[in-house]
Coordinates of C-alpha atoms in Angstrom, one line a residue:
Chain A
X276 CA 8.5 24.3 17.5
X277 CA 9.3 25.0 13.9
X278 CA 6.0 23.6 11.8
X279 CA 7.3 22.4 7.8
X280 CA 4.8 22.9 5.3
X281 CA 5.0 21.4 2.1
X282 CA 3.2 21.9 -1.0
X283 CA 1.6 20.1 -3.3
X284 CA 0.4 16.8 -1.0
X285 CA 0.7 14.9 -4.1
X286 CA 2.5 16.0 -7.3
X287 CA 1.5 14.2 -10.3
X288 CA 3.9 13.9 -13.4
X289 CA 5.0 12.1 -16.5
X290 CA 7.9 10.5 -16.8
X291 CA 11.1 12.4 -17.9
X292 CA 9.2 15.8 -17.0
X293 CA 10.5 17.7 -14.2
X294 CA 9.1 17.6 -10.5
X295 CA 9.3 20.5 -8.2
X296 CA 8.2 20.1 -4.5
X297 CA 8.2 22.9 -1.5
X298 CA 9.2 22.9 2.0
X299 CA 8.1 25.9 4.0
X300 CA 9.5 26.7 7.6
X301 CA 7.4 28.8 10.0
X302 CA 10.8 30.5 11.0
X303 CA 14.4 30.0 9.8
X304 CA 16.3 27.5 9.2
X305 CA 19.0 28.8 7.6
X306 CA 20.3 26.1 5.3
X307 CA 19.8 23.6 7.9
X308 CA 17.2 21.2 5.8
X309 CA 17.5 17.9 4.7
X310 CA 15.2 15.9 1.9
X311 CA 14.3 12.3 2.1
X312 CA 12.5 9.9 -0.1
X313 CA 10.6 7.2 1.1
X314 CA 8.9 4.4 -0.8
X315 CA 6.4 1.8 0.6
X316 CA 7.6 -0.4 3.2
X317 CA 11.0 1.1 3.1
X318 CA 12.9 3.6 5.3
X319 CA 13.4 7.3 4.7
X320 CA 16.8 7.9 2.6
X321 CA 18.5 11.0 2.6
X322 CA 18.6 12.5 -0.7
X323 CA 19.9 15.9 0.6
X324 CA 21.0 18.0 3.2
X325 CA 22.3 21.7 4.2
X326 CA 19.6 22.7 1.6
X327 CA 21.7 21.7 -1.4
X328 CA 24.2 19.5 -1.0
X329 CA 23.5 15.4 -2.5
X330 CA 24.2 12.9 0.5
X331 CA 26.4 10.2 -1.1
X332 CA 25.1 8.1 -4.7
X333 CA 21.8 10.0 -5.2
X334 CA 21.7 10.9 -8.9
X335 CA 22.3 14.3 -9.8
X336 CA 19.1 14.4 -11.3
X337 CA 17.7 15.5 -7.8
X338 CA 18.7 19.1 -6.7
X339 CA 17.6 21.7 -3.4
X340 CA 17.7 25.2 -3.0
X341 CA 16.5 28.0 -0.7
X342 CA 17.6 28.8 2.3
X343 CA 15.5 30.5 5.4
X344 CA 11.8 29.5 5.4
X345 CA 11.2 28.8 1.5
X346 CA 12.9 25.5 0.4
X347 CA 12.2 23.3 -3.0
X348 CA 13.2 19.8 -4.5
X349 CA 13.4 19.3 -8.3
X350 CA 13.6 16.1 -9.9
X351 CA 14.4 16.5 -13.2
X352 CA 13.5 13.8 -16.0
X353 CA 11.6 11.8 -13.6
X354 CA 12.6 7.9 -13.4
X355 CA 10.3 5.2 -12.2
X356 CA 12.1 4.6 -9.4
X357 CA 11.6 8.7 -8.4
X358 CA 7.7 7.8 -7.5
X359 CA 7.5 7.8 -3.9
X360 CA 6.8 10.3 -1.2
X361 CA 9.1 12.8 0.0
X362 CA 9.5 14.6 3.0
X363 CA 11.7 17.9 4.2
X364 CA 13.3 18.0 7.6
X365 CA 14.6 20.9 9.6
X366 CA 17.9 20.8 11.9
X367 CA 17.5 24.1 13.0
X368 CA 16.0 23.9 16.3
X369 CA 14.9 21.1 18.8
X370 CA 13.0 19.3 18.3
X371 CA 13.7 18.3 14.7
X372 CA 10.5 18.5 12.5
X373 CA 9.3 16.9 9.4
X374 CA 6.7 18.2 7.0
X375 CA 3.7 15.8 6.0
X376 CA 5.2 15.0 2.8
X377 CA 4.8 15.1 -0.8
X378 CA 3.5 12.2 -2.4
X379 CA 4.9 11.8 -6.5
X380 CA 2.6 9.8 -8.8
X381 CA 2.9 8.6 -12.0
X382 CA 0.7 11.3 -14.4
Chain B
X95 CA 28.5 -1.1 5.1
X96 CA 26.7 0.7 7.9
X97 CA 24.0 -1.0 9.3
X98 CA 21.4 -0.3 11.6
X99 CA 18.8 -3.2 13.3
X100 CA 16.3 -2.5 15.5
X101 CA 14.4 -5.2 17.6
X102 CA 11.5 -5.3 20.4
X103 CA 8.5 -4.0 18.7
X104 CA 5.5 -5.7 19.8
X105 CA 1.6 -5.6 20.9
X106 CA 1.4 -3.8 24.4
X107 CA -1.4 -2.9 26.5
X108 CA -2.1 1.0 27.6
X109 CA 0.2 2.1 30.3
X110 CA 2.4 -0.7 30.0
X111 CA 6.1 -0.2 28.9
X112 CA 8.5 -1.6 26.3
X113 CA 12.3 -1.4 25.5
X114 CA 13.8 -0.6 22.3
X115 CA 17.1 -1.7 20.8
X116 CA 18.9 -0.8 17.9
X117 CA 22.4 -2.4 17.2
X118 CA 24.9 -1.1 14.6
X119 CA 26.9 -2.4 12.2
X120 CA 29.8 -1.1 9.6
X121 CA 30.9 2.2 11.9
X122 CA 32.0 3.3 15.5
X123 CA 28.9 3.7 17.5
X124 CA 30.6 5.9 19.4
X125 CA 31.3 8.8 17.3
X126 CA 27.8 9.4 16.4
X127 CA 24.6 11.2 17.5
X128 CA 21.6 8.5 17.1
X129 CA 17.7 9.1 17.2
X130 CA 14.8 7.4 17.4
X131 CA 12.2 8.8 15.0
X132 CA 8.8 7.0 14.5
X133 CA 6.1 7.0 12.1
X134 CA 2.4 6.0 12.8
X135 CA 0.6 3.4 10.1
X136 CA 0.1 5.6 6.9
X137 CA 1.1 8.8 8.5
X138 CA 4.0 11.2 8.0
X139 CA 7.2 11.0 10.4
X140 CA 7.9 12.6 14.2
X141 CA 11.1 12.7 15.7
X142 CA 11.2 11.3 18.8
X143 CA 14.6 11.6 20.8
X144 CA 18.4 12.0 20.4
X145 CA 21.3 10.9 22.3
X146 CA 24.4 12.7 21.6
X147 CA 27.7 10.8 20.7
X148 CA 29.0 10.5 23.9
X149 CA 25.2 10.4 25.9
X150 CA 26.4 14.0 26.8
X151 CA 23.6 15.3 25.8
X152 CA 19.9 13.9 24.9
X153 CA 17.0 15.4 23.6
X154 CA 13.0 14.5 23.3
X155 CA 9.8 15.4 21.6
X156 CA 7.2 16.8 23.8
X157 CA 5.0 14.2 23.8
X158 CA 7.3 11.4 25.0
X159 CA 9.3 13.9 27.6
X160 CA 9.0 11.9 30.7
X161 CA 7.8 8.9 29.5
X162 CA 10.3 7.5 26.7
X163 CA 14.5 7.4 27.8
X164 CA 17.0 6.9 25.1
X165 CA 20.1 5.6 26.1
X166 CA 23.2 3.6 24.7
X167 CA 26.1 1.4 25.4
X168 CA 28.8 1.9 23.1
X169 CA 30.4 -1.0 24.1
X170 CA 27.3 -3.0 22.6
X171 CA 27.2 -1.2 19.2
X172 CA 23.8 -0.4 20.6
X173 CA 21.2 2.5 21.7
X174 CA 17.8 1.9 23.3
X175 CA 14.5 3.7 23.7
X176 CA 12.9 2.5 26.8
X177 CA 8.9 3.8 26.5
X178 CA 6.5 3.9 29.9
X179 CA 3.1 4.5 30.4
X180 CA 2.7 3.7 26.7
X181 CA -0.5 5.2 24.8
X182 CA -2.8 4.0 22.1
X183 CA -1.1 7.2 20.1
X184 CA 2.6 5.5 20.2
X185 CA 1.5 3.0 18.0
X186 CA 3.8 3.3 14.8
X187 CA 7.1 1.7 13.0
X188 CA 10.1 3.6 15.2
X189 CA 12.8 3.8 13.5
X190 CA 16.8 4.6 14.9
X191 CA 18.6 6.7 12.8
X192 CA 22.3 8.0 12.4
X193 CA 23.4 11.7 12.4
X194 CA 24.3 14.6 14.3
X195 CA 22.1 17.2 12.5
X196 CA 20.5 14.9 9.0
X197 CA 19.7 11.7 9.4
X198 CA 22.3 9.4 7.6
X199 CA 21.8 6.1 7.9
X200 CA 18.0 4.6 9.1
X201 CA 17.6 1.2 10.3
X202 CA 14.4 -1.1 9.0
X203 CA 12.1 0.0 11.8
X204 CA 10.4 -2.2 14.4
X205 CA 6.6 -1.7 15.3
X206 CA 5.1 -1.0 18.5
X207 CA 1.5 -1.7 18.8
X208 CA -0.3 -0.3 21.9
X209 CA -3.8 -1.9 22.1
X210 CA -5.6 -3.3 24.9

């Protein structure tokens, strides 16, 4: 099983700064991770996927990189609506894994 | 608009069993790969199982293997997760998802409560 590790557990910023999150894989992925955001009482959404690519009307304030087993998020000027918790997911291997999530707070 | 609604949550007793459902909504069930993935009050989320397109092909997490089928009937817009010989540590929101690889789409969610 491929173990996600991401750093920090909760990432605390102002709004309009910048936000950068990391996924880590135990063994690679490749390009074959996916972002979500989730807020309380809410699904997961998809924010991104094959590392870097924006799944469909998420602002292009949110951007991934990395590929392999080192992976980040950045959220530029962070909105109000960004604070949540976010999660990485591999598609590597079976089974799929998530990480334990980042949690953004308000600074 | 694609559209995902799970149903049949409830409080269950250890070892007892419960049946998922998930209908969709806004797409042809049938050309997509769905999942169950679940997520356990205030915790982080676990994949649970995946049932290829064309129920070729389905996958599980370790923990459920033997325990939890997934299944579907296209003809219903619908996949299920049927869980036996549930366990005080299935207890979370499970939630069906759409996607071959990423997940897409995610329904709502519908909790399962295993207490005695």
């Amino acid at each position: 099983e491929i173990v996600m590790t991401q750093s920090p557990a909760t990432l605390s910023v102002s709004p309009g700064d910048t936000g950068t999150l990391s996924c880590r894989a135990s063994q690679t992925v490749n390009a074959n991770l996916a972002w979500y955001q989730q807020k309380p009482g809410q699904p997961p959404r998809l924010l991104i996927y094959g590392s870097s690519t924006r799944a469909t009307d998420i602002p292009a304030r949110f951007s991934g990189g990395g590929s392999g087993t080192e992976f980040t998020l950045t959220i530029s000027s962070l909105q109000s609506e960004d604070f949540a918790v976010y999660y990485c997911q591999q598609y590597e291997n079976w089974p799929r894994t998530f990480g334990q999530g980042t949690k953004v707070e308000v600074k | 608009q694609v559209q995902l609604v799970e149903s049949g949550g409830g409080v269950v007793q250890p070892g007892r069993s419960l049946r998922l459902s998930c209908v969709a909504s806004g797409f042809s069930l049938r050309s997509f790969g769905m999942h169950w993935v679940r997520q356990s009050p205030g915790k982080g989320l676990e994949w649970v199982a995946l049932i290829s397109y064309d129920a070729g092909n389905d996958q599980y997490t370790d923990s459920v293997r033997g325990r939890f089928t997934i299944s579907r009937d296209n003809s219903k817009n619908t996949i299920y997760l049927q869980m036996n010989s549930l366990r005080a540590d299935d207890t979370a929101i499970y939630y069906c998802a759409r996607g071959a690889r990423e997940f897409e789409y995610w329904g709502q969610g519908t909790l399962v409560t295993v207490s005695s």
